[in-house]
PDB file of C-alpha atoms in Angstrom:
ATOM      1  CA  MET A 103     131.745  52.655 -66.438  1.00 47.00           C
ATOM      2  CA  THR A 104     127.761  52.487 -66.370  1.00 53.00           C
ATOM      3  CA  ALA A 105     126.565  55.185 -68.672  1.00 56.00           C
ATOM      4  CA  PRO A 106     124.039  58.069 -66.767  1.00 65.00           C
ATOM      5  CA  THR A 107     120.318  57.802 -66.922  1.00 81.00           C
ATOM      6  CA  VAL A 108     119.073  60.390 -69.305  1.00 85.00           C
ATOM      7  CA  PRO A 109     115.301  61.543 -67.847  1.00 88.00           C
ATOM      8  CA  PRO A 110     112.551  60.950 -70.065  1.00 90.00           C
ATOM      9  CA  ILE A 111     111.058  64.680 -71.088  1.00 93.00           C
ATOM     10  CA  GLU A 112     107.729  63.284 -72.871  1.00 94.00           C
ATOM     11  CA  LYS A 113     105.762  64.281 -69.939  1.00 95.00           C
ATOM     12  CA  TYR A 114     106.915  67.615 -70.005  1.00 97.00           C
ATOM     13  CA  LEU A 115     105.816  68.309 -74.030  1.00 96.00           C
ATOM     14  CA  GLY A 116     103.369  70.603 -74.870  1.00 93.00           C
ATOM     15  CA  THR A 117     102.638  71.554 -71.341  1.00 95.00           C
ATOM     16  CA  SER A 118     106.075  72.910 -69.471  1.00 97.00           C
ATOM     17  CA  LEU A 119     108.473  72.641 -72.630  1.00 98.00           C
ATOM     18  CA  HIS A 120     107.594  74.077 -75.972  1.00 98.00           C
ATOM     19  CA  LEU A 121     109.754  72.629 -78.876  1.00 98.00           C
ATOM     20  CA  LEU A 122     110.019  74.568 -81.814  1.00 98.00           C
ATOM     21  CA  PRO A 123     108.701  72.401 -84.811  1.00 98.00           C
ATOM     22  CA  GLN A 124     111.858  70.936 -85.693  1.00 97.00           C
ATOM     23  CA  THR A 125     111.739  71.687 -89.485  1.00 98.00           C
ATOM     24  CA  ALA A 126     114.204  71.076 -92.362  1.00 98.00           C
ATOM     25  CA  GLN A 127     114.831  74.884 -92.131  1.00 98.00           C
ATOM     26  CA  LEU A 128     115.747  74.872 -88.279  1.00 98.00           C
ATOM     27  CA  ARG A 129     118.176  71.968 -88.852  1.00 98.00           C
ATOM     28  CA  ALA A 130     119.572  73.322 -91.395  1.00 98.00           C
ATOM     29  CA  LEU A 131     120.142  76.633 -89.128  1.00 98.00           C
ATOM     30  CA  HIS A 132     121.652  74.703 -86.635  1.00 98.00           C
ATOM     31  CA  THR A 133     123.975  72.943 -88.742  1.00 98.00           C
ATOM     32  CA  VAL A 134     125.633  76.268 -89.310  1.00 98.00           C
ATOM     33  CA  ILE A 135     125.214  77.096 -85.692  1.00 98.00           C
ATOM     34  CA  ARG A 136     126.927  73.718 -84.449  1.00 97.00           C
ATOM     35  CA  ASP A 137     129.216  73.868 -87.019  1.00 97.00           C
ATOM     36  CA  ARG A 138     132.687  74.407 -84.810  1.00 95.00           C
ATOM     37  CA  ASP A 139     134.820  75.864 -87.711  1.00 96.00           C
ATOM     38  CA  ALA A 140     131.725  78.555 -88.605  1.00 96.00           C
ATOM     39  CA  PRO A 141     133.057  81.839 -89.064  1.00 96.00           C
ATOM     40  CA  ARG A 142     131.506  84.123 -86.173  1.00 96.00           C
ATOM     41  CA  GLU A 143     129.722  86.376 -88.689  1.00 97.00           C
ATOM     42  CA  ASP A 144     127.747  82.851 -89.773  1.00 98.00           C
ATOM     43  CA  PHE A 145     127.101  81.853 -86.282  1.00 98.00           C
ATOM     44  CA  VAL A 146     125.674  85.001 -85.045  1.00 98.00           C
ATOM     45  CA  ARG A 147     123.473  85.578 -88.230  1.00 98.00           C
ATOM     46  CA  TYR A 148     121.593  82.035 -88.249  1.00 98.00           C
ATOM     47  CA  ALA A 149     121.411  82.023 -84.488  1.00 98.00           C
ATOM     48  CA  ARG A 150     119.673  85.496 -84.624  1.00 98.00           C
ATOM     49  CA  ARG A 151     117.488  84.057 -87.024  1.00 98.00           C
ATOM     50  CA  VAL A 152     116.631  80.959 -84.454  1.00 98.00           C
ATOM     51  CA  ILE A 153     116.318  83.284 -81.201  1.00 98.00           C
ATOM     52  CA  ARG A 154     113.806  85.245 -83.624  1.00 98.00           C
ATOM     53  CA  MET A 155     111.481  82.282 -83.771  1.00 98.00           C
ATOM     54  CA  LEU A 156     112.109  81.688 -80.865  1.00 98.00           C
ATOM     55  CA  ILE A 157     111.007  84.931 -79.109  1.00 97.00           C
ATOM     56  CA  GLU A 158     107.763  84.836 -81.169  1.00 97.00           C
ATOM     57  CA  ALA A 159     106.897  81.736 -79.855  1.00 98.00           C
ATOM     58  CA  GLY A 160     107.125  82.721 -76.430  1.00 97.00           C
ATOM     59  CA  MET A 161     105.260  85.633 -76.925  1.00 95.00           C
ATOM     60  CA  ASP A 162     102.270  83.720 -78.031  1.00 95.00           C
ATOM     61  CA  LEU A 163     102.446  81.888 -74.631  1.00 96.00           C
ATOM     62  CA  LEU A 164     101.641  85.325 -73.122  1.00 93.00           C
ATOM     63  CA  PRO A 165      97.891  86.519 -72.352  1.00 92.00           C
ATOM     64  CA  PHE A 166      96.497  89.021 -75.233  1.00 92.00           C
ATOM     65  CA  GLU A 167      93.082  90.964 -74.511  1.00 93.00           C
ATOM     66  CA  PRO A 168      90.439  91.815 -77.051  1.00 96.00           C
ATOM     67  CA  CYS A 169      91.032  95.107 -79.205  1.00 96.00           C
ATOM     68  CA  GLU A 170      88.990  96.372 -82.006  1.00 97.00           C
ATOM     69  CA  VAL A 171      90.438  98.555 -85.066  1.00 97.00           C
ATOM     70  CA  ARG A 172      89.239 100.134 -88.452  1.00 98.00           C
ATOM     71  CA  THR A 173      90.332  98.843 -91.259  1.00 98.00           C
ATOM     72  CA  PRO A 174      90.881 101.132 -94.174  1.00 98.00           C
ATOM     73  CA  THR A 175      87.680  99.829 -95.551  1.00 98.00           C
ATOM     74  CA  GLY A 176      85.794 101.309 -92.245  1.00 97.00           C
ATOM     75  CA  ALA A 177      85.179  97.962 -91.457  1.00 98.00           C
ATOM     76  CA  ALA A 178      86.007  97.022 -87.666  1.00 98.00           C
ATOM     77  CA  TYR A 179      88.392  93.892 -87.048  1.00 98.00           C
ATOM     78  CA  GLN A 180      88.117  92.199 -83.848  1.00 97.00           C
ATOM     79  CA  GLY A 181      91.718  91.779 -83.042  1.00 97.00           C
ATOM     80  CA  LEU A 182      93.845  91.214 -79.996  1.00 96.00           C
ATOM     81  CA  ARG A 183      97.008  93.182 -78.251  1.00 92.00           C
ATOM     82  CA  PHE A 184      99.278  91.912 -76.050  1.00 86.00           C
ATOM     83  CA  ALA A 185      98.310  92.349 -72.333  1.00 83.00           C
ATOM     84  CA  SER A 186     100.183  95.171 -70.650  1.00 81.00           C
ATOM     85  CA  GLY A 187     103.154  94.665 -67.901  1.00 91.00           C
ATOM     86  CA  LEU A 188     105.402  92.717 -70.068  1.00 94.00           C
ATOM     87  CA  CYS A 189     109.048  92.472 -69.278  1.00 96.00           C
ATOM     88  CA  GLY A 190     112.571  90.869 -70.235  1.00 97.00           C
ATOM     89  CA  VAL A 191     115.133  89.776 -68.040  1.00 98.00           C
ATOM     90  CA  THR A 192     118.261  88.144 -69.650  1.00 98.00           C
ATOM     91  CA  VAL A 193     121.191  86.000 -67.639  1.00 97.00           C
ATOM     92  CA  VAL A 194     124.292  88.106 -68.143  1.00 94.00           C
ATOM     93  CA  ARG A 195     126.254  87.236 -70.364  1.00 90.00           C
ATOM     94  CA  ALA A 196     125.050  84.709 -72.818  1.00 94.00           C
ATOM     95  CA  GLY A 197     121.234  85.870 -72.392  1.00 96.00           C
ATOM     96  CA  GLU A 198     122.386  89.304 -73.876  1.00 96.00           C
ATOM     97  CA  SER A 199     122.343  87.763 -77.313  1.00 97.00           C
ATOM     98  CA  MET A 200     119.000  87.713 -77.263  1.00 98.00           C
ATOM     99  CA  GLU A 201     118.136  90.971 -76.432  1.00 97.00           C
ATOM    100  CA  GLY A 202     118.319  92.483 -80.084  1.00 96.00           C
ATOM    101  CA  GLU A 203     115.871  90.273 -81.169  1.00 97.00           C
ATOM    102  CA  LEU A 204     113.494  90.919 -78.232  1.00 97.00           C
ATOM    103  CA  ARG A 205     113.841  94.561 -78.675  1.00 96.00           C
ATOM    104  CA  ASP A 206     112.947  94.011 -82.660  1.00 96.00           C
ATOM    105  CA  VAL A 207     109.597  92.544 -81.263  1.00 93.00           C
ATOM    106  CA  CYS A 208     108.955  94.303 -78.395  1.00 92.00           C
ATOM    107  CA  PRO A 209     110.287  98.092 -78.986  1.00 92.00           C
ATOM    108  CA  GLY A 210     110.692  99.816 -75.500  1.00 90.00           C
ATOM    109  CA  ILE A 211     110.652  96.941 -73.654  1.00 94.00           C
ATOM    110  CA  ARG A 212     112.128  96.824 -70.015  1.00 96.00           C
ATOM    111  CA  ILE A 213     114.947  94.516 -69.839  1.00 97.00           C
ATOM    112  CA  GLY A 214     116.063  93.757 -66.402  1.00 98.00           C
ATOM    113  CA  LYS A 215     119.782  91.650 -65.824  1.00 97.00           C
ATOM    114  CA  ILE A 216     120.286  88.826 -63.378  1.00 97.00           C
ATOM    115  CA  LEU A 217     124.146  87.693 -63.158  1.00 96.00           C
ATOM    116  CA  ILE A 218     124.788  84.299 -62.451  1.00 91.00           C
ATOM    117  CA  GLN A 219     128.145  82.263 -63.256  1.00 84.00           C
ATOM    118  CA  ARG A 220     128.794  78.408 -62.362  1.00 74.00           C
ATOM    119  CA  ASP A 221     131.697  77.582 -60.767  1.00 71.00           C
ATOM    120  CA  GLU A 222     133.828  75.687 -63.386  1.00 69.00           C
ATOM    121  CA  THR A 223     135.309  73.053 -60.181  1.00 72.00           C
ATOM    122  CA  THR A 224     132.103  72.545 -58.462  1.00 70.00           C
ATOM    123  CA  LYS A 225     129.900  73.261 -61.671  1.00 65.00           C
ATOM    124  CA  GLU A 226     127.573  75.387 -59.274  1.00 73.00           C
ATOM    125  CA  ALA A 227     125.490  78.345 -60.060  1.00 77.00           C
ATOM    126  CA  ARG A 228     126.516  81.439 -57.913  1.00 84.00           C
ATOM    127  CA  LEU A 229     124.137  84.711 -57.770  1.00 90.00           C
ATOM    128  CA  TYR A 230     126.179  87.883 -58.217  1.00 92.00           C
ATOM    129  CA  TYR A 231     124.144  90.747 -59.316  1.00 94.00           C
ATOM    130  CA  THR A 232     120.351  91.381 -60.107  1.00 96.00           C
ATOM    131  CA  ALA A 233     119.138  94.683 -61.959  1.00 97.00           C
ATOM    132  CA  LEU A 234     115.178  94.193 -61.967  1.00 97.00           C
ATOM    133  CA  PRO A 235     112.248  96.292 -62.623  1.00 96.00           C
ATOM    134  CA  ALA A 236     110.754  97.490 -59.151  1.00 96.00           C
ATOM    135  CA  ASP A 237     107.292  96.381 -60.290  1.00 96.00           C
ATOM    136  CA  ILE A 238     108.324  93.030 -61.819  1.00 97.00           C
ATOM    137  CA  ALA A 239     105.862  90.901 -59.561  1.00 97.00           C
ATOM    138  CA  ARG A 240     103.286  92.164 -61.404  1.00 96.00           C
ATOM    139  CA  ARG A 241     104.580  91.606 -65.003  1.00 96.00           C
ATOM    140  CA  HIS A 242     104.822  88.818 -67.523  1.00 97.00           C
ATOM    141  CA  VAL A 243     108.762  88.064 -67.858  1.00 97.00           C
ATOM    142  CA  LEU A 244     110.319  86.532 -70.932  1.00 98.00           C
ATOM    143  CA  LEU A 245     113.585  84.966 -68.808  1.00 98.00           C
ATOM    144  CA  LEU A 246     116.192  85.101 -71.805  1.00 98.00           C
ATOM    145  CA  ASP A 247     119.638  82.522 -71.320  1.00 98.00           C
ATOM    146  CA  PRO A 248     120.260  80.482 -74.611  1.00 97.00           C
ATOM    147  CA  VAL A 249     121.795  77.419 -73.056  1.00 97.00           C
ATOM    148  CA  MET A 250     120.508  75.387 -70.150  1.00 96.00           C
ATOM    149  CA  ALA A 251     122.845  72.206 -68.973  1.00 94.00           C
ATOM    150  CA  THR A 252     122.073  70.767 -65.650  1.00 92.00           C
ATOM    151  CA  GLY A 253     119.465  73.709 -64.995  1.00 94.00           C
ATOM    152  CA  GLY A 254     121.439  75.309 -62.185  1.00 92.00           C
ATOM    153  CA  THR A 255     121.383  78.720 -63.594  1.00 94.00           C
ATOM    154  CA  ALA A 256     118.200  78.680 -64.647  1.00 96.00           C
ATOM    155  CA  LEU A 257     116.755  77.438 -61.489  1.00 96.00           C
ATOM    156  CA  SER A 258     118.922  80.103 -59.677  1.00 95.00           C
ATOM    157  CA  ALA A 259     117.482  82.776 -62.147  1.00 97.00           C
ATOM    158  CA  LEU A 260     113.934  81.276 -61.386  1.00 98.00           C
ATOM    159  CA  LYS A 261     114.402  81.609 -57.868  1.00 97.00           C
ATOM    160  CA  VAL A 262     115.221  85.108 -57.987  1.00 97.00           C
ATOM    161  CA  LEU A 263     112.047  85.994 -59.592  1.00 98.00           C
ATOM    162  CA  ARG A 264     110.163  83.872 -57.159  1.00 98.00           C
ATOM    163  CA  ASP A 265     111.627  85.281 -54.305  1.00 97.00           C
ATOM    164  CA  LEU A 266     110.493  88.478 -56.013  1.00 97.00           C
ATOM    165  CA  GLY A 267     106.834  87.568 -56.307  1.00 97.00           C
ATOM    166  CA  VAL A 268     106.829  86.449 -59.728  1.00 98.00           C
ATOM    167  CA  PRO A 269     103.984  83.976 -60.220  1.00 97.00           C
ATOM    168  CA  GLU A 270     105.310  80.818 -61.745  1.00 97.00           C
ATOM    169  CA  GLU A 271     103.032  80.685 -64.346  1.00 96.00           C
ATOM    170  CA  ASN A 272     103.791  84.355 -65.622  1.00 97.00           C
ATOM    171  CA  ILE A 273     107.694  83.596 -66.480  1.00 98.00           C
ATOM    172  CA  VAL A 274     108.295  82.104 -70.184  1.00 98.00           C
ATOM    173  CA  PHE A 275     111.785  81.009 -70.186  1.00 98.00           C
ATOM    174  CA  VAL A 276     113.361  81.293 -73.755  1.00 98.00           C
ATOM    175  CA  ASN A 277     116.202  78.938 -74.087  1.00 98.00           C
ATOM    176  CA  PHE A 278     118.301  77.956 -77.384  1.00 98.00           C
ATOM    177  CA  ILE A 279     119.474  74.454 -76.277  1.00 98.00           C
ATOM    178  CA  THR A 280     119.026  72.150 -73.689  1.00 98.00           C
ATOM    179  CA  VAL A 281     119.160  68.904 -72.243  1.00 97.00           C
ATOM    180  CA  PRO A 282     116.693  65.992 -70.385  1.00 97.00           C
ATOM    181  CA  GLU A 283     118.761  66.790 -67.339  1.00 96.00           C
ATOM    182  CA  GLY A 284     118.218  70.189 -67.424  1.00 96.00           C
ATOM    183  CA  VAL A 285     114.629  69.913 -68.659  1.00 97.00           C
ATOM    184  CA  ALA A 286     113.716  67.689 -65.494  1.00 97.00           C
ATOM    185  CA  ALA A 287     115.477  69.994 -62.820  1.00 96.00           C
ATOM    186  CA  VAL A 288     113.807  72.871 -63.812  1.00 98.00           C
ATOM    187  CA  CYS A 289     110.257  71.109 -64.607  1.00 97.00           C
ATOM    188  CA  GLU A 290     110.090  69.469 -61.832  1.00 96.00           C
ATOM    189  CA  ARG A 291     110.817  72.284 -59.338  1.00 97.00           C
ATOM    190  CA  TYR A 292     108.524  74.878 -61.400  1.00 98.00           C
ATOM    191  CA  PRO A 293     106.137  73.045 -62.989  1.00 97.00           C
ATOM    192  CA  ARG A 294     104.390  76.259 -64.202  1.00 97.00           C
ATOM    193  CA  VAL A 295     106.881  77.625 -65.981  1.00 98.00           C
ATOM    194  CA  ARG A 296     106.963  77.621 -69.659  1.00 98.00           C
ATOM    195  CA  ILE A 297     110.030  76.396 -71.401  1.00 98.00           C
ATOM    196  CA  VAL A 298     110.243  77.320 -75.161  1.00 98.00           C
ATOM    197  CA  THR A 299     113.522  75.947 -77.052  1.00 98.00           C
ATOM    198  CA  SER A 300     114.767  74.808 -80.724  1.00 98.00           C
ATOM    199  CA  ALA A 301     116.409  71.893 -79.456  1.00 98.00           C
ATOM    200  CA  VAL A 302     116.814  68.989 -76.903  1.00 97.00           C
ATOM    201  CA  GLU A 303     120.401  67.208 -76.590  1.00 97.00           C
ATOM    202  CA  GLU A 304     121.370  63.741 -76.056  1.00 96.00           C
ATOM    203  CA  ARG A 305     122.512  64.233 -72.751  1.00 94.00           C
ATOM    204  CA  LEU A 306     125.550  65.538 -70.817  1.00 94.00           C
ATOM    205  CA  ASN A 307     128.941  64.153 -70.807  1.00 93.00           C
ATOM    206  CA  GLU A 308     131.127  64.041 -67.489  1.00 90.00           C
ATOM    207  CA  ASP A 309     132.040  67.625 -67.833  1.00 87.00           C
ATOM    208  CA  ALA A 310     128.453  68.572 -68.149  1.00 88.00           C
ATOM    209  CA  TRP A 311     128.995  69.797 -71.648  1.00 92.00           C
ATOM    210  CA  MET A 312     125.802  68.980 -73.869  1.00 95.00           C
ATOM    211  CA  LEU A 313     126.081  66.064 -76.655  1.00 96.00           C
ATOM    212  CA  PRO A 314     126.260  66.660 -79.437  1.00 96.00           C
ATOM    213  CA  GLY A 315     126.125  70.403 -78.238  1.00 95.00           C
ATOM    214  CA  ILE A 316     127.328  73.674 -79.604  1.00 95.00           C
ATOM    215  CA  GLY A 317     129.733  74.562 -77.359  1.00 94.00           C
ATOM    216  CA  ASP A 318     130.003  78.080 -75.382  1.00 94.00           C
ATOM    217  CA  PHE A 319     127.144  80.067 -76.749  1.00 96.00           C
ATOM    218  CA  GLY A 320     128.412  83.298 -75.109  1.00 95.00           C
ATOM    219  CA  ASP A 321     132.173  82.794 -76.245  1.00 95.00           C
ATOM    220  CA  ARG A 322     131.390  82.297 -79.884  1.00 96.00           C
ATOM    221  CA  TRP A 323     128.657  85.223 -80.217  1.00 96.00           C
ATOM    222  CA  PHE A 324     130.962  87.879 -78.933  1.00 96.00           C
ATOM    223  CA  GLY A 325     134.194  86.442 -80.112  1.00 94.00           C
ATOM    224  CA  THR A 326     136.042  85.477 -76.928  1.00 93.00           C
ATOM    225  CA  ASP A 327     136.484  81.851 -77.686  1.00 79.00           C
ATOM    226  CA  ALA A 328     139.842  80.852 -77.903  1.00 64.00           C
TER     227      ALA A 328
END
């Protein structure tokens, strides 16, 4: 059997795709997270550390505006503050694992929900439910979902946001782990959406699982794996 062609991703790096620096620390965190024998508490603890890095990297892609403050010495500091109109949108349920870190970074942030489930037979993504801020078209959106495999779920979620009037360039997709197939699918369809991820895997297998992979992120996070 001929091996499936894996699309190159180099042309997306630094523009549509923003990969966390592949440091020794990040590799050590991924080593625990990927270990199938890791206790759930270790999986959650180390995954949260990576999610915080991803949230911070995603925030850095959002617009800032000048802000002058006075320091304790009475001097002026020409600083920056986040532009108004930010919200998070999580893809239920795995994306909810990323909400805590977002709220720690941005207390009081509004968070919308999109429920999309993949048919286990056809592998197609189906939209079931949305609950989003009424003014989302005027906001900058951090879309949160830890796993992007084929890209079907991400494309469905992005279509929801675009149909509601959110400009592509106002969307930052914060993603824990992906593969070239998913990156190519999303970047070709929505080239002005920025993707922030911590790892790009080798490829998908015949069952659309990532290799080497991480397993079912949501099940491992919430403790509902077999």
